[in-house]
Amino acid sequence: MVHKTANAQLDQLNTLGFTAQASWLVTAEKPEELPEVFDFALSQALPVFPLGGGSNVIFQGNLEAVVLQQKPHALDWSENRVSELLPNEVLLRVPAGYAWQQLVLDTTNKGYFGLENLALIPGQAGAAPIQNIGAYGVELADSLQAVEGYWLPEKGQPAKFDILAAKDCGLGYRDSRFKQDWKGRFVITALQLQLSKQAEPRLNYADLKARLAIKKQQLEAVNQPLPALIAEVVTELRRSKLPDPAKLANAGSFFKNPVISKQQAEELLKLYPDIPHYPATNGCKLAAAWLIDQCGFKGTKRGNVGVHDQQALVLVHTGGGTAKDLLALAEEITSAVKSRFNVQLEREPELVAV
Ligand code: EPU
């Protein structure tokens, strides 16, 4: 059943904790109800804004929209099947409303590899492809097979349910077509993932590898599946650096790690030999946190917003602030990094204005 609330408060539904009201908050229990939601929005002459866990959005004010939430459902493990071609591969269908962290716990506890490095990322599964969530050398694209959802009607084309192959979704570093040319056109209703029963830990991050080695020794007697153990170590690592949004409002990394040309990177490295850098498809990726840190922003406070004191890439809101305050601080940081390093930072969370 579709549940509708008029003038709904969204303060608890965005991890930055900004005050905002939606004209309507609508909860759909199953994908088949989406046409009803869109008909309702049409009758109100309002757009539909799908909201996941609210962990990657910046609300600038009230939303003159029908905000859509999809209700979480239990995972149907009977749908989960072993691939006929590859007997070690497990195919799993996950409803959009399912909490990402719960999914990581469920799958790693069963001993499946694939999502363990993505532990403790906030939000719902359905939002994961939009920015192709990633951490510790792994991204969703590594296990995503397909995305199920609903195309809105446009240019004479009727609305329709569809299944999109992951390779057609333009998944890149914190990017996808869902944020670009498909923005506002497709509502994700479920993910199809391919996980593995075979041991394939991805431990390129020195921190992760070192901590896992210690943990393994400590826990030799405990019969815990390896993916669950890795997820636990990732959880500890994240907790040591990133603030818990339930205690200190934030939206994770506020900027993407910038990719610059190899030539610019070489020049910068001459001036700053310590700059953390990684090879990237079109050049060289720099650690935005390091650049911001070097400009002296770690722990900075500007009224009710600030920069986290453990991780310079995370902006925080201590209560009573607004998106305007946060964006002013972001602008201050962006200009400082630009003038010192000639590197342009790009915002990561979505700025919502409807
Ligand atoms: N660093 C600093 N100062 C800081 C924090 C970090 O100099 O305040 C340095 C570190 O020493 C390190 C480098 O910056 O050399 C990179 O730091 P870290 O390994 O903590 O990762 P990150 O690049 O800052 C990215 C993701 C995170 C993800 C981690 C781990 C982006 C935008 N962020 O952060 O993702 O958890 O790697 O894989 O790619 C998120 O997207 O919300 C997020 C938290």
mmCIF file of N, CA and C in Angstrom, residues 248-324:
data_model
loop_
_atom_site.group_PDB
_atom_site.id
_atom_site.type_symbol
_atom_site.label_atom_id
_atom_site.label_comp_id
_atom_site.label_asym_id
_atom_site.label_seq_id
_atom_site.Cartn_x
_atom_site.Cartn_y
_atom_site.Cartn_z
ATOM 1 N N LEU A 248 27.301 12.754 14.760
ATOM 2 C CA LEU A 248 27.770 14.033 14.226
ATOM 3 C C LEU A 248 27.374 14.073 12.751
ATOM 4 N N ALA A 249 26.432 14.977 12.442
ATOM 5 C CA ALA A 249 25.846 14.976 11.100
ATOM 6 C C ALA A 249 26.904 15.216 10.021
ATOM 7 N N ASN A 250 26.885 14.386 8.989
ATOM 8 C CA ASN A 250 27.820 14.533 7.869
ATOM 9 C C ASN A 250 27.322 13.707 6.686
ATOM 10 N N ALA A 251 27.954 13.924 5.521
ATOM 11 C CA ALA A 251 27.558 13.154 4.325
ATOM 12 C C ALA A 251 28.767 12.424 3.752
ATOM 13 N N GLY A 252 29.636 11.921 4.614
ATOM 14 C CA GLY A 252 30.836 11.210 4.141
ATOM 15 C C GLY A 252 31.786 12.172 3.461
ATOM 16 N N SER A 253 32.529 11.663 2.492
ATOM 17 C CA SER A 253 33.477 12.529 1.771
ATOM 18 C C SER A 253 32.697 13.637 1.080
ATOM 19 N N PHE A 254 33.095 14.885 1.327
ATOM 20 C CA PHE A 254 32.346 15.990 0.725
ATOM 21 C C PHE A 254 32.863 16.310 -0.677
ATOM 22 N N PHE A 255 34.122 15.928 -0.944
ATOM 23 C CA PHE A 255 34.706 16.159 -2.264
ATOM 24 C C PHE A 255 35.190 14.838 -2.840
ATOM 25 N N LYS A 256 35.252 14.774 -4.169
ATOM 26 C CA LYS A 256 35.861 13.614 -4.825
ATOM 27 C C LYS A 256 37.377 13.787 -4.771
ATOM 28 N N ASN A 257 38.093 12.691 -4.872
ATOM 29 C CA ASN A 257 39.542 12.797 -5.028
ATOM 30 C C ASN A 257 39.807 13.257 -6.458
ATOM 31 N N PRO A 258 40.487 14.410 -6.643
ATOM 32 C CA PRO A 258 40.609 14.956 -8.007
ATOM 33 C C PRO A 258 41.584 14.173 -8.878
ATOM 34 N N VAL A 259 41.244 14.073 -10.155
ATOM 35 C CA VAL A 259 42.141 13.438 -11.121
ATOM 36 C C VAL A 259 42.769 14.548 -11.958
ATOM 37 N N ILE A 260 44.112 14.592 -11.981
ATOM 38 C CA ILE A 260 44.811 15.612 -12.761
ATOM 39 C C ILE A 260 45.694 14.918 -13.811
ATOM 40 N N SER A 261 46.222 15.711 -14.741
ATOM 41 C CA SER A 261 47.062 15.104 -15.790
ATOM 42 C C SER A 261 48.384 14.633 -15.179
ATOM 43 N N LYS A 262 49.025 13.686 -15.853
ATOM 44 C CA LYS A 262 50.316 13.163 -15.370
ATOM 45 C C LYS A 262 51.334 14.291 -15.289
ATOM 46 N N GLN A 263 51.264 15.188 -16.287
ATOM 47 C CA GLN A 263 52.232 16.286 -16.341
ATOM 48 C C GLN A 263 52.069 17.203 -15.123
ATOM 49 N N GLN A 264 50.812 17.563 -14.827
ATOM 50 C CA GLN A 264 50.579 18.425 -13.653
ATOM 51 C C GLN A 264 51.020 17.718 -12.373
ATOM 52 N N ALA A 265 50.759 16.394 -12.322
ATOM 53 C CA ALA A 265 51.137 15.629 -11.128
ATOM 54 C C ALA A 265 52.654 15.661 -10.936
ATOM 55 N N GLU A 266 53.393 15.512 -12.044
ATOM 56 C CA GLU A 266 54.866 15.531 -11.941
ATOM 57 C C GLU A 266 55.343 16.872 -11.405
ATOM 58 N N GLU A 267 54.732 17.940 -11.905
ATOM 59 C CA GLU A 267 55.131 19.281 -11.439
ATOM 60 C C GLU A 267 54.817 19.453 -9.954
ATOM 61 N N LEU A 268 53.626 19.000 -9.560
ATOM 62 C CA LEU A 268 53.243 19.134 -8.137
ATOM 63 C C LEU A 268 54.167 18.317 -7.236
ATOM 64 N N LEU A 269 54.531 17.118 -7.735
ATOM 65 C CA LEU A 269 55.385 16.232 -6.924
ATOM 66 C C LEU A 269 56.777 16.818 -6.701
ATOM 67 N N LYS A 270 57.225 17.647 -7.647
ATOM 68 C CA LYS A 270 58.527 18.303 -7.455
ATOM 69 C C LYS A 270 58.442 19.254 -6.265
ATOM 70 N N LEU A 271 57.303 19.938 -6.169
ATOM 71 C CA LEU A 271 57.126 20.910 -5.076
ATOM 72 C C LEU A 271 56.729 20.230 -3.768
ATOM 73 N N TYR A 272 55.912 19.174 -3.885
ATOM 74 C CA TYR A 272 55.389 18.480 -2.693
ATOM 75 C C TYR A 272 55.605 16.975 -2.853
ATOM 76 N N PRO A 273 56.800 16.501 -2.574
ATOM 77 C CA PRO A 273 57.092 15.070 -2.829
ATOM 78 C C PRO A 273 56.201 14.112 -2.026
ATOM 79 N N ASP A 274 55.600 14.590 -0.917
ATOM 80 C CA ASP A 274 54.802 13.696 -0.060
ATOM 81 C C ASP A 274 53.355 13.548 -0.512
ATOM 82 N N ILE A 275 52.950 14.237 -1.530
ATOM 83 C CA ILE A 275 51.532 14.270 -1.912
ATOM 84 C C ILE A 275 51.052 12.835 -2.212
ATOM 85 N N PRO A 276 50.030 12.329 -1.497
ATOM 86 C CA PRO A 276 49.548 10.978 -1.819
ATOM 87 C C PRO A 276 48.906 10.981 -3.207
ATOM 88 N N HIS A 277 49.342 10.072 -4.062
ATOM 89 C CA HIS A 277 48.817 10.028 -5.434
ATOM 90 C C HIS A 277 48.725 8.585 -5.905
ATOM 91 N N TYR A 278 47.770 8.348 -6.794
ATOM 92 C CA TYR A 278 47.484 6.992 -7.270
ATOM 93 C C TYR A 278 47.259 7.059 -8.777
ATOM 94 N N PRO A 279 47.640 6.007 -9.509
ATOM 95 C CA PRO A 279 47.373 6.040 -10.948
ATOM 96 C C PRO A 279 45.867 6.031 -11.220
ATOM 97 N N ALA A 280 45.427 6.757 -12.206
ATOM 98 C CA ALA A 280 43.997 6.768 -12.574
ATOM 99 C C ALA A 280 43.890 6.626 -14.086
ATOM 100 N N THR A 281 42.694 6.312 -14.566
ATOM 101 C CA THR A 281 42.513 6.047 -15.997
ATOM 102 C C THR A 281 43.036 7.199 -16.861
ATOM 103 N N ASN A 282 42.656 8.450 -16.479
ATOM 104 C CA ASN A 282 43.052 9.555 -17.344
ATOM 105 C C ASN A 282 44.118 10.435 -16.726
ATOM 106 N N GLY A 283 44.987 9.881 -15.932
ATOM 107 C CA GLY A 283 46.028 10.700 -15.327
ATOM 108 C C GLY A 283 46.418 10.193 -13.965
ATOM 109 N N CYS A 284 46.286 11.086 -12.976
ATOM 110 C CA CYS A 284 46.760 10.748 -11.645
ATOM 111 C C CYS A 284 45.727 11.256 -10.629
ATOM 112 N N LYS A 285 45.389 10.392 -9.668
ATOM 113 C CA LYS A 285 44.385 10.785 -8.667
ATOM 114 C C LYS A 285 45.102 11.257 -7.407
ATOM 115 N N LEU A 286 44.675 12.404 -6.873
ATOM 116 C CA LEU A 286 45.281 12.932 -5.648
ATOM 117 C C LEU A 286 44.321 12.737 -4.479
ATOM 118 N N ALA A 287 44.848 12.721 -3.255
ATOM 119 C CA ALA A 287 43.990 12.609 -2.074
ATOM 120 C C ALA A 287 43.506 14.012 -1.696
ATOM 121 N N ALA A 288 42.225 14.266 -1.931
ATOM 122 C CA ALA A 288 41.665 15.585 -1.604
ATOM 123 C C ALA A 288 41.863 15.888 -0.125
ATOM 124 N N ALA A 289 41.751 14.845 0.721
ATOM 125 C CA ALA A 289 41.899 15.057 2.173
ATOM 126 C C ALA A 289 43.258 15.666 2.497
ATOM 127 N N TRP A 290 44.289 15.196 1.810
ATOM 128 C CA TRP A 290 45.646 15.698 2.058
ATOM 129 C C TRP A 290 45.760 17.166 1.653
ATOM 130 N N LEU A 291 45.199 17.491 0.468
ATOM 131 C CA LEU A 291 45.269 18.876 -0.030
ATOM 132 C C LEU A 291 44.568 19.823 0.954
ATOM 133 N N ILE A 292 43.409 19.385 1.449
ATOM 134 C CA ILE A 292 42.620 20.225 2.367
ATOM 135 C C ILE A 292 43.352 20.366 3.704
ATOM 136 N N ASP A 293 43.891 19.253 4.142
ATOM 137 C CA ASP A 293 44.652 19.214 5.394
ATOM 138 C C ASP A 293 45.833 20.184 5.327
ATOM 139 N N GLN A 294 46.557 20.160 4.187
ATOM 140 C CA GLN A 294 47.728 21.038 4.004
ATOM 141 C C GLN A 294 47.336 22.510 4.060
ATOM 142 N N CYS A 295 46.105 22.801 3.671
ATOM 143 C CA CYS A 295 45.641 24.194 3.714
ATOM 144 C C CYS A 295 45.173 24.559 5.128
ATOM 145 N N GLY A 296 45.324 23.637 6.058
ATOM 146 C CA GLY A 296 45.057 23.938 7.474
ATOM 147 C C GLY A 296 43.601 23.881 7.902
ATOM 148 N N PHE A 297 42.783 23.152 7.150
ATOM 149 C CA PHE A 297 41.347 23.168 7.476
ATOM 150 C C PHE A 297 40.890 22.106 8.469
ATOM 151 N N LYS A 298 41.725 21.094 8.725
ATOM 152 C CA LYS A 298 41.245 20.006 9.593
ATOM 153 C C LYS A 298 40.828 20.574 10.952
ATOM 154 N N GLY A 299 39.623 20.238 11.384
ATOM 155 C CA GLY A 299 39.131 20.709 12.681
ATOM 156 C C GLY A 299 38.590 22.143 12.669
ATOM 157 N N THR A 300 38.612 22.791 11.490
ATOM 158 C CA THR A 300 38.099 24.175 11.384
ATOM 159 C C THR A 300 36.613 24.238 11.737
ATOM 160 N N LYS A 301 36.195 25.300 12.433
ATOM 161 C CA LYS A 301 34.758 25.485 12.713
ATOM 162 C C LYS A 301 34.319 26.826 12.144
ATOM 163 N N ARG A 302 33.169 26.820 11.513
ATOM 164 C CA ARG A 302 32.564 28.067 11.023
ATOM 165 C C ARG A 302 31.120 28.051 11.498
ATOM 166 N N GLY A 303 30.885 28.588 12.702
ATOM 167 C CA GLY A 303 29.524 28.564 13.253
ATOM 168 C C GLY A 303 29.081 27.136 13.503
ATOM 169 N N ASN A 304 28.009 26.736 12.836
ATOM 170 C CA ASN A 304 27.428 25.408 13.077
ATOM 171 C C ASN A 304 27.913 24.338 12.118
ATOM 172 N N VAL A 305 28.895 24.692 11.298
ATOM 173 C CA VAL A 305 29.466 23.680 10.388
ATOM 174 C C VAL A 305 30.975 23.669 10.562
ATOM 175 N N GLY A 306 31.612 22.627 10.040
ATOM 176 C CA GLY A 306 33.062 22.561 10.184
ATOM 177 C C GLY A 306 33.666 21.417 9.398
ATOM 178 N N VAL A 307 34.973 21.250 9.599
ATOM 179 C CA VAL A 307 35.717 20.161 8.959
ATOM 180 C C VAL A 307 36.057 19.167 10.067
ATOM 181 N N HIS A 308 35.806 17.899 9.810
ATOM 182 C CA HIS A 308 36.029 16.880 10.836
ATOM 183 C C HIS A 308 37.493 16.891 11.300
ATOM 184 N N ASP A 309 37.722 16.633 12.583
ATOM 185 C CA ASP A 309 39.100 16.733 13.074
ATOM 186 C C ASP A 309 39.936 15.471 12.835
ATOM 187 N N GLN A 310 39.329 14.406 12.300
ATOM 188 C CA GLN A 310 40.098 13.195 11.994
ATOM 189 C C GLN A 310 40.271 12.977 10.494
ATOM 190 N N GLN A 311 39.399 13.572 9.688
ATOM 191 C CA GLN A 311 39.416 13.329 8.242
ATOM 192 C C GLN A 311 38.967 14.620 7.554
ATOM 193 N N ALA A 312 39.946 15.282 6.893
ATOM 194 C CA ALA A 312 39.698 16.617 6.332
ATOM 195 C C ALA A 312 38.704 16.607 5.173
ATOM 196 N N LEU A 313 38.385 15.411 4.662
ATOM 197 C CA LEU A 313 37.473 15.328 3.519
ATOM 198 C C LEU A 313 35.996 15.358 3.950
ATOM 199 N N VAL A 314 35.773 15.278 5.255
ATOM 200 C CA VAL A 314 34.394 15.193 5.742
ATOM 201 C C VAL A 314 33.984 16.518 6.385
ATOM 202 N N LEU A 315 32.924 17.122 5.849
ATOM 203 C CA LEU A 315 32.381 18.333 6.463
ATOM 204 C C LEU A 315 31.265 17.913 7.416
ATOM 205 N N VAL A 316 31.158 18.622 8.532
ATOM 206 C CA VAL A 316 30.182 18.218 9.548
ATOM 207 C C VAL A 316 29.245 19.382 9.905
ATOM 208 N N HIS A 317 28.103 19.019 10.449
ATOM 209 C CA HIS A 317 27.095 19.999 10.868
ATOM 210 C C HIS A 317 26.769 19.705 12.331
ATOM 211 N N THR A 318 26.980 20.694 13.195
ATOM 212 C CA THR A 318 26.805 20.428 14.632
ATOM 213 C C THR A 318 25.395 20.780 15.124
ATOM 214 N N GLY A 319 24.521 21.213 14.217
ATOM 215 C CA GLY A 319 23.127 21.500 14.595
ATOM 216 C C GLY A 319 22.814 22.975 14.444
ATOM 217 N N GLY A 320 21.626 23.261 13.916
ATOM 218 C CA GLY A 320 21.178 24.648 13.775
ATOM 219 C C GLY A 320 21.756 25.365 12.570
ATOM 220 N N GLY A 321 22.549 24.670 11.757
ATOM 221 C CA GLY A 321 23.142 25.302 10.567
ATOM 222 C C GLY A 321 22.298 25.056 9.331
ATOM 223 N N THR A 322 22.755 25.620 8.220
ATOM 224 C CA THR A 322 22.020 25.450 6.964
ATOM 225 C C THR A 322 22.979 25.027 5.857
ATOM 226 N N ALA A 323 22.370 24.614 4.739
ATOM 227 C CA ALA A 323 23.174 24.234 3.572
ATOM 228 C C ALA A 323 24.030 25.416 3.131
ATOM 229 N N LYS A 324 23.484 26.634 3.286
ATOM 230 C CA LYS A 324 24.226 27.835 2.865
ATOM 231 C C LYS A 324 25.552 27.942 3.629
#
